[in-house]
């Protein structure tokens, strides 16, 4: 990703708030871009934005790490609220971000469930890097797709990846995009593993939570 595109993603994260923080980026081997204002020396983070000091509406989290087990209460709460399976939410999170709350894709999707800015806004997510907000927004989106596609999970997942219109234009089939063709069975496989109580092993990576949060002025 070019510096210009990285800066565009950063501005999406800082939109609607003033923030005081230098922003660093690191691109993982899987192509996922990680943004933080607390770079870890073990990864090749580089400075992509220096922000001026100013009055802020920023909320800060304690600097700690996050693992799959730590988000389970949030996953279960969102699953219950929207009538979904916790196993499904876990599977989507596993494929979308690998349980990294600071993940940003090359297309600008953010957080655990990789919400695009328009989707986050639609479902009232102000801070896509907050685990609770992101999971709630992703669950709300999945529930909406469940209604739209009559509970057909394959189409729901295809729409989550490629968009509802792509599924409709494909005649209510999985669109002929290689990414989507790979995405649907991958999520379904993880879904079955989580449902069976045999989830994939964690890699041992524990992600640093972003300390920048978006808040309304």
PDB file of C-alpha atoms in Angstrom:
ATOM      1  CA  UNK A   1       0.000   0.000   0.000  1.00  0.00           C
ATOM      2  CA  UNK A   2       1.301   3.444  -0.887  1.00  0.00           C
ATOM      3  CA  UNK A   3       1.908   6.128   1.703  1.00  0.00           C
ATOM      4  CA  UNK A   4      -1.019   8.114   0.281  1.00  0.00           C
ATOM      5  CA  UNK A   5      -3.420   5.185   0.722  1.00  0.00           C
ATOM      6  CA  UNK A   6      -2.140   4.507   4.233  1.00  0.00           C
ATOM      7  CA  UNK A   7      -2.764   8.135   5.166  1.00  0.00           C
ATOM      8  CA  UNK A   8      -6.274   7.890   3.723  1.00  0.00           C
ATOM      9  CA  UNK A   9      -6.973   4.911   5.972  1.00  0.00           C
ATOM     10  CA  UNK A  10      -5.569   6.778   8.973  1.00  0.00           C
ATOM     11  CA  UNK A  11      -7.854   9.709   8.312  1.00  0.00           C
ATOM     12  CA  UNK A  12     -10.818   7.341   8.206  1.00  0.00           C
ATOM     13  CA  UNK A  13      -9.878   6.207  11.699  1.00  0.00           C
ATOM     14  CA  UNK A  14      -9.523   9.772  12.941  1.00  0.00           C
ATOM     15  CA  UNK A  15     -12.589  11.159  11.183  1.00  0.00           C
ATOM     16  CA  UNK A  16     -15.035  13.105  13.357  1.00  0.00           C
ATOM     17  CA  UNK A  17     -12.503  13.592  16.117  1.00  0.00           C
ATOM     18  CA  UNK A  18      -9.340  15.497  16.872  1.00  0.00           C
ATOM     19  CA  UNK A  19      -6.464  13.314  17.964  1.00  0.00           C
ATOM     20  CA  UNK A  20      -2.997  13.801  19.353  1.00  0.00           C
ATOM     21  CA  UNK A  21      -0.860  10.869  18.274  1.00  0.00           C
ATOM     22  CA  UNK A  22       1.831   9.900  15.813  1.00  0.00           C
ATOM     23  CA  UNK A  23       0.571   7.035  13.662  1.00  0.00           C
ATOM     24  CA  UNK A  24       2.744   4.088  12.660  1.00  0.00           C
ATOM     25  CA  UNK A  25       1.950   1.329  10.159  1.00  0.00           C
ATOM     26  CA  UNK A  26       3.197  -2.216   9.652  1.00  0.00           C
ATOM     27  CA  UNK A  27       2.163  -4.516   6.785  1.00  0.00           C
ATOM     28  CA  UNK A  28       2.029  -8.170   7.784  1.00  0.00           C
ATOM     29  CA  UNK A  29       2.990 -11.081   5.559  1.00  0.00           C
ATOM     30  CA  UNK A  30      -0.718 -11.621   4.833  1.00  0.00           C
ATOM     31  CA  UNK A  31      -1.072  -8.097   3.468  1.00  0.00           C
ATOM     32  CA  UNK A  32      -3.042  -6.810   6.463  1.00  0.00           C
ATOM     33  CA  UNK A  33      -1.973  -3.344   7.584  1.00  0.00           C
ATOM     34  CA  UNK A  34      -1.746  -2.682  11.312  1.00  0.00           C
ATOM     35  CA  UNK A  35      -1.994   0.887  12.611  1.00  0.00           C
ATOM     36  CA  UNK A  36      -0.979   2.010  16.075  1.00  0.00           C
ATOM     37  CA  UNK A  37       0.451   4.940  17.985  1.00  0.00           C
ATOM     38  CA  UNK A  38       2.445   2.499  20.139  1.00  0.00           C
ATOM     39  CA  UNK A  39       4.779   0.710  17.705  1.00  0.00           C
ATOM     40  CA  UNK A  40       6.325  -2.540  18.839  1.00  0.00           C
ATOM     41  CA  UNK A  41      10.058  -2.881  18.218  1.00  0.00           C
ATOM     42  CA  UNK A  42       9.720  -6.484  17.106  1.00  0.00           C
ATOM     43  CA  UNK A  43       7.846  -5.439  13.957  1.00  0.00           C
ATOM     44  CA  UNK A  44       9.040  -2.988  11.243  1.00  0.00           C
ATOM     45  CA  UNK A  45       6.574  -0.206  11.990  1.00  0.00           C
ATOM     46  CA  UNK A  46       7.171   3.100  10.254  1.00  0.00           C
ATOM     47  CA  UNK A  47       5.826   6.569  10.909  1.00  0.00           C
ATOM     48  CA  UNK A  48       3.075   7.471   8.426  1.00  0.00           C
ATOM     49  CA  UNK A  49       1.466  10.482  10.124  1.00  0.00           C
ATOM     50  CA  UNK A  50       2.530  13.003  12.722  1.00  0.00           C
ATOM     51  CA  UNK A  51      -0.418  14.857  14.256  1.00  0.00           C
ATOM     52  CA  UNK A  52      -0.273  18.217  16.016  1.00  0.00           C
ATOM     53  CA  UNK A  53      -1.041  18.684  19.670  1.00  0.00           C
ATOM     54  CA  UNK A  54      -4.598  19.897  20.132  1.00  0.00           C
ATOM     55  CA  UNK A  55      -7.642  19.623  22.346  1.00  0.00           C
ATOM     56  CA  UNK A  56      -9.220  16.228  21.848  1.00  0.00           C
ATOM     57  CA  UNK A  57     -12.264  14.112  22.472  1.00  0.00           C
ATOM     58  CA  UNK A  58      -9.967  11.084  22.609  1.00  0.00           C
ATOM     59  CA  UNK A  59     -10.450   8.184  24.973  1.00  0.00           C
ATOM     60  CA  UNK A  60      -7.452   6.045  25.827  1.00  0.00           C
ATOM     61  CA  UNK A  61      -7.320   2.390  26.701  1.00  0.00           C
ATOM     62  CA  UNK A  62      -4.736   0.819  28.938  1.00  0.00           C
ATOM     63  CA  UNK A  63      -1.970  -0.653  26.836  1.00  0.00           C
ATOM     64  CA  UNK A  64      -2.570  -4.379  26.922  1.00  0.00           C
ATOM     65  CA  UNK A  65      -3.012  -7.270  24.580  1.00  0.00           C
ATOM     66  CA  UNK A  66      -5.947  -9.209  23.275  1.00  0.00           C
ATOM     67  CA  UNK A  67      -6.436 -12.899  22.584  1.00  0.00           C
ATOM     68  CA  UNK A  68      -9.357 -14.933  21.304  1.00  0.00           C
ATOM     69  CA  UNK A  69     -10.455 -15.890  24.806  1.00  0.00           C
ATOM     70  CA  UNK A  70     -10.666 -12.246  25.814  1.00  0.00           C
ATOM     71  CA  UNK A  71     -13.307 -11.366  23.214  1.00  0.00           C
ATOM     72  CA  UNK A  72     -15.587 -14.337  23.894  1.00  0.00           C
ATOM     73  CA  UNK A  73     -17.889 -12.448  26.301  1.00  0.00           C
ATOM     74  CA  UNK A  74     -18.321  -9.795  23.591  1.00  0.00           C
ATOM     75  CA  UNK A  75     -18.935 -12.425  20.918  1.00  0.00           C
ATOM     76  CA  UNK A  76     -21.531 -14.217  23.044  1.00  0.00           C
ATOM     77  CA  UNK A  77     -23.315 -10.971  23.915  1.00  0.00           C
ATOM     78  CA  UNK A  78     -23.522  -9.885  20.267  1.00  0.00           C
ATOM     79  CA  UNK A  79     -24.628 -13.355  19.157  1.00  0.00           C
ATOM     80  CA  UNK A  80     -27.436 -13.321  21.715  1.00  0.00           C
ATOM     81  CA  UNK A  81     -28.495  -9.772  20.830  1.00  0.00           C
ATOM     82  CA  UNK A  82     -28.817 -10.527  17.118  1.00  0.00           C
ATOM     83  CA  UNK A  83     -29.896 -14.167  17.243  1.00  0.00           C
ATOM     84  CA  UNK A  84     -26.712 -15.535  15.728  1.00  0.00           C
ATOM     85  CA  UNK A  85     -24.356 -18.371  16.548  1.00  0.00           C
ATOM     86  CA  UNK A  86     -21.267 -17.385  18.513  1.00  0.00           C
ATOM     87  CA  UNK A  87     -19.415 -19.970  16.427  1.00  0.00           C
ATOM     88  CA  UNK A  88     -20.339 -18.052  13.278  1.00  0.00           C
ATOM     89  CA  UNK A  89     -19.071 -14.757  14.676  1.00  0.00           C
ATOM     90  CA  UNK A  90     -15.840 -16.410  15.772  1.00  0.00           C
ATOM     91  CA  UNK A  91     -15.373 -17.938  12.327  1.00  0.00           C
ATOM     92  CA  UNK A  92     -15.878 -14.614  10.566  1.00  0.00           C
ATOM     93  CA  UNK A  93     -13.478 -12.866  12.949  1.00  0.00           C
ATOM     94  CA  UNK A  94     -10.898 -15.632  12.483  1.00  0.00           C
ATOM     95  CA  UNK A  95     -10.941 -15.291   8.710  1.00  0.00           C
ATOM     96  CA  UNK A  96     -11.361 -11.519   8.549  1.00  0.00           C
ATOM     97  CA  UNK A  97      -8.715 -10.372  11.017  1.00  0.00           C
ATOM     98  CA  UNK A  98      -7.217 -13.336  12.839  1.00  0.00           C
ATOM     99  CA  UNK A  99      -8.572 -11.762  16.042  1.00  0.00           C
ATOM    100  CA  UNK A 100      -6.507  -8.612  15.495  1.00  0.00           C
ATOM    101  CA  UNK A 101      -8.603  -5.596  16.625  1.00  0.00           C
ATOM    102  CA  UNK A 102      -6.223  -3.199  14.883  1.00  0.00           C
ATOM    103  CA  UNK A 103      -6.310  -4.862  11.464  1.00  0.00           C
ATOM    104  CA  UNK A 104      -6.858  -2.624   8.436  1.00  0.00           C
ATOM    105  CA  UNK A 105      -7.193  -4.129   4.962  1.00  0.00           C
ATOM    106  CA  UNK A 106      -5.878  -2.629   1.735  1.00  0.00           C
ATOM    107  CA  UNK A 107      -9.475  -1.645   0.933  1.00  0.00           C
ATOM    108  CA  UNK A 108      -9.944   0.181   4.235  1.00  0.00           C
ATOM    109  CA  UNK A 109     -11.913  -2.441   6.183  1.00  0.00           C
ATOM    110  CA  UNK A 110     -11.194  -2.117   9.893  1.00  0.00           C
ATOM    111  CA  UNK A 111     -11.095  -4.070  13.130  1.00  0.00           C
ATOM    112  CA  UNK A 112     -11.986  -7.585  14.194  1.00  0.00           C
ATOM    113  CA  UNK A 113     -14.820  -8.065  11.703  1.00  0.00           C
ATOM    114  CA  UNK A 114     -13.253  -5.828   9.043  1.00  0.00           C
ATOM    115  CA  UNK A 115     -16.027  -3.268   8.731  1.00  0.00           C
ATOM    116  CA  UNK A 116     -15.875  -0.834   5.846  1.00  0.00           C
ATOM    117  CA  UNK A 117     -16.416   2.804   6.904  1.00  0.00           C
ATOM    118  CA  UNK A 118     -19.873   2.909   5.292  1.00  0.00           C
ATOM    119  CA  UNK A 119     -20.929  -0.304   7.059  1.00  0.00           C
ATOM    120  CA  UNK A 120     -19.592   0.914  10.393  1.00  0.00           C
ATOM    121  CA  UNK A 121     -21.528   4.158   9.996  1.00  0.00           C
ATOM    122  CA  UNK A 122     -24.697   2.340   8.954  1.00  0.00           C
ATOM    123  CA  UNK A 123     -24.711   0.237  12.118  1.00  0.00           C
ATOM    124  CA  UNK A 124     -23.674   2.992  14.496  1.00  0.00           C
ATOM    125  CA  UNK A 125     -20.066   1.956  15.052  1.00  0.00           C
ATOM    126  CA  UNK A 126     -18.127   5.081  16.015  1.00  0.00           C
ATOM    127  CA  UNK A 127     -14.841   3.327  16.770  1.00  0.00           C
ATOM    128  CA  UNK A 128     -14.208   0.299  14.549  1.00  0.00           C
ATOM    129  CA  UNK A 129     -11.063  -0.510  16.537  1.00  0.00           C
ATOM    130  CA  UNK A 130     -13.029  -1.029  19.739  1.00  0.00           C
ATOM    131  CA  UNK A 131     -13.656  -4.769  20.033  1.00  0.00           C
ATOM    132  CA  UNK A 132     -17.156  -4.482  21.510  1.00  0.00           C
ATOM    133  CA  UNK A 133     -18.355  -1.930  18.951  1.00  0.00           C
ATOM    134  CA  UNK A 134     -16.831  -3.761  16.022  1.00  0.00           C
ATOM    135  CA  UNK A 135     -18.293  -7.134  16.976  1.00  0.00           C
ATOM    136  CA  UNK A 136     -21.706  -5.584  17.597  1.00  0.00           C
ATOM    137  CA  UNK A 137     -21.600  -3.845  14.216  1.00  0.00           C
ATOM    138  CA  UNK A 138     -20.457  -6.982  12.421  1.00  0.00           C
ATOM    139  CA  UNK A 139     -23.154  -9.051  14.107  1.00  0.00           C
ATOM    140  CA  UNK A 140     -25.805  -6.490  13.171  1.00  0.00           C
ATOM    141  CA  UNK A 141     -24.613  -6.617   9.570  1.00  0.00           C
ATOM    142  CA  UNK A 142     -24.681 -10.425   9.480  1.00  0.00           C
ATOM    143  CA  UNK A 143     -28.189 -10.452  10.971  1.00  0.00           C
ATOM    144  CA  UNK A 144     -29.316  -7.987   8.301  1.00  0.00           C
ATOM    145  CA  UNK A 145     -27.834 -10.205   5.586  1.00  0.00           C
ATOM    146  CA  UNK A 146     -29.535 -13.253   7.128  1.00  0.00           C
ATOM    147  CA  UNK A 147     -32.891 -11.523   6.661  1.00  0.00           C
ATOM    148  CA  UNK A 148     -32.036 -10.359   3.170  1.00  0.00           C
ATOM    149  CA  UNK A 149     -30.927 -13.794   1.937  1.00  0.00           C
ATOM    150  CA  UNK A 150     -33.428 -15.943   3.793  1.00  0.00           C
ATOM    151  CA  UNK A 151     -30.903 -17.458   6.171  1.00  0.00           C
ATOM    152  CA  UNK A 152     -28.821 -19.015   3.369  1.00  0.00           C
ATOM    153  CA  UNK A 153     -25.454 -18.893   5.117  1.00  0.00           C
ATOM    154  CA  UNK A 154     -23.422 -19.348   1.951  1.00  0.00           C
ATOM    155  CA  UNK A 155     -25.048 -16.307   0.376  1.00  0.00           C
ATOM    156  CA  UNK A 156     -24.808 -14.355   3.624  1.00  0.00           C
ATOM    157  CA  UNK A 157     -21.064 -14.936   3.795  1.00  0.00           C
ATOM    158  CA  UNK A 158     -20.641 -14.155   0.112  1.00  0.00           C
ATOM    159  CA  UNK A 159     -22.470 -10.866   0.633  1.00  0.00           C
ATOM    160  CA  UNK A 160     -20.382 -10.076   3.718  1.00  0.00           C
ATOM    161  CA  UNK A 161     -17.277 -10.464   1.576  1.00  0.00           C
ATOM    162  CA  UNK A 162     -18.348  -9.084  -1.789  1.00  0.00           C
ATOM    163  CA  UNK A 163     -21.456  -7.042  -1.016  1.00  0.00           C
ATOM    164  CA  UNK A 164     -25.152  -7.793  -1.343  1.00  0.00           C
ATOM    165  CA  UNK A 165     -25.395  -6.378  -4.841  1.00  0.00           C
ATOM    166  CA  UNK A 166     -22.713  -8.738  -6.127  1.00  0.00           C
ATOM    167  CA  UNK A 167     -24.694 -11.734  -4.848  1.00  0.00           C
ATOM    168  CA  UNK A 168     -27.911 -10.433  -6.380  1.00  0.00           C
ATOM    169  CA  UNK A 169     -26.216  -9.739  -9.722  1.00  0.00           C
ATOM    170  CA  UNK A 170     -24.849 -13.295  -9.657  1.00  0.00           C
ATOM    171  CA  UNK A 171     -28.425 -14.591  -9.587  1.00  0.00           C
ATOM    172  CA  UNK A 172     -28.383 -15.280  -5.843  1.00  0.00           C
ATOM    173  CA  UNK A 173     -25.304 -17.436  -6.149  1.00  0.00           C
ATOM    174  CA  UNK A 174     -21.781 -16.939  -4.852  1.00  0.00           C
ATOM    175  CA  UNK A 175     -20.205 -14.312  -7.142  1.00  0.00           C
ATOM    176  CA  UNK A 176     -17.463 -15.542  -9.493  1.00  0.00           C
ATOM    177  CA  UNK A 177     -14.712 -13.715  -7.623  1.00  0.00           C
ATOM    178  CA  UNK A 178     -11.780 -15.873  -6.546  1.00  0.00           C
ATOM    179  CA  UNK A 179     -11.538 -14.138  -3.184  1.00  0.00           C
ATOM    180  CA  UNK A 180     -15.218 -14.757  -2.442  1.00  0.00           C
ATOM    181  CA  UNK A 181     -15.092 -18.302  -3.807  1.00  0.00           C
ATOM    182  CA  UNK A 182     -12.291 -19.018  -1.326  1.00  0.00           C
ATOM    183  CA  UNK A 183     -13.780 -16.982   1.512  1.00  0.00           C
ATOM    184  CA  UNK A 184     -17.117 -18.758   1.854  1.00  0.00           C
ATOM    185  CA  UNK A 185     -15.853 -22.350   2.353  1.00  0.00           C
ATOM    186  CA  UNK A 186     -13.050 -21.096   4.583  1.00  0.00           C
ATOM    187  CA  UNK A 187     -15.489 -19.397   6.959  1.00  0.00           C
ATOM    188  CA  UNK A 188     -17.821 -22.397   6.793  1.00  0.00           C
ATOM    189  CA  UNK A 189     -14.941 -24.679   7.761  1.00  0.00           C
ATOM    190  CA  UNK A 190     -13.979 -22.534  10.741  1.00  0.00           C
ATOM    191  CA  UNK A 191     -17.654 -22.243  11.674  1.00  0.00           C
ATOM    192  CA  UNK A 192     -17.889 -26.021  11.893  1.00  0.00           C
ATOM    193  CA  UNK A 193     -14.721 -26.191  13.982  1.00  0.00           C
ATOM    194  CA  UNK A 194     -15.949 -23.588  16.453  1.00  0.00           C
ATOM    195  CA  UNK A 195     -19.395 -25.214  16.588  1.00  0.00           C
ATOM    196  CA  UNK A 196     -17.810 -28.612  17.283  1.00  0.00           C
ATOM    197  CA  UNK A 197     -15.760 -27.146  20.102  1.00  0.00           C
ATOM    198  CA  UNK A 198     -12.498 -27.760  18.258  1.00  0.00           C
ATOM    199  CA  UNK A 199     -11.471 -24.250  17.180  1.00  0.00           C
ATOM    200  CA  UNK A 200      -8.211 -23.727  15.299  1.00  0.00           C
ATOM    201  CA  UNK A 201      -5.173 -23.279  17.488  1.00  0.00           C
ATOM    202  CA  UNK A 202      -4.115 -19.726  18.224  1.00  0.00           C
ATOM    203  CA  UNK A 203      -0.798 -18.772  16.727  1.00  0.00           C
ATOM    204  CA  UNK A 204       0.460 -17.315  19.970  1.00  0.00           C
ATOM    205  CA  UNK A 205       0.266 -13.793  18.584  1.00  0.00           C
ATOM    206  CA  UNK A 206      -1.317 -11.351  20.999  1.00  0.00           C
ATOM    207  CA  UNK A 207      -2.311  -8.100  19.420  1.00  0.00           C
ATOM    208  CA  UNK A 208      -1.785  -4.708  20.983  1.00  0.00           C
ATOM    209  CA  UNK A 209      -5.086  -2.893  21.290  1.00  0.00           C
ATOM    210  CA  UNK A 210      -5.182   0.436  19.434  1.00  0.00           C
ATOM    211  CA  UNK A 211      -5.180   3.297  21.906  1.00  0.00           C
ATOM    212  CA  UNK A 212      -6.870   5.773  19.588  1.00  0.00           C
ATOM    213  CA  UNK A 213     -10.642   5.692  19.769  1.00  0.00           C
ATOM    214  CA  UNK A 214     -13.109   7.679  17.715  1.00  0.00           C
ATOM    215  CA  UNK A 215     -15.640   9.738  19.621  1.00  0.00           C
ATOM    216  CA  UNK A 216     -18.217  12.250  18.503  1.00  0.00           C
ATOM    217  CA  UNK A 217     -17.328  15.939  18.968  1.00  0.00           C
TER     218      UNK A 217
END
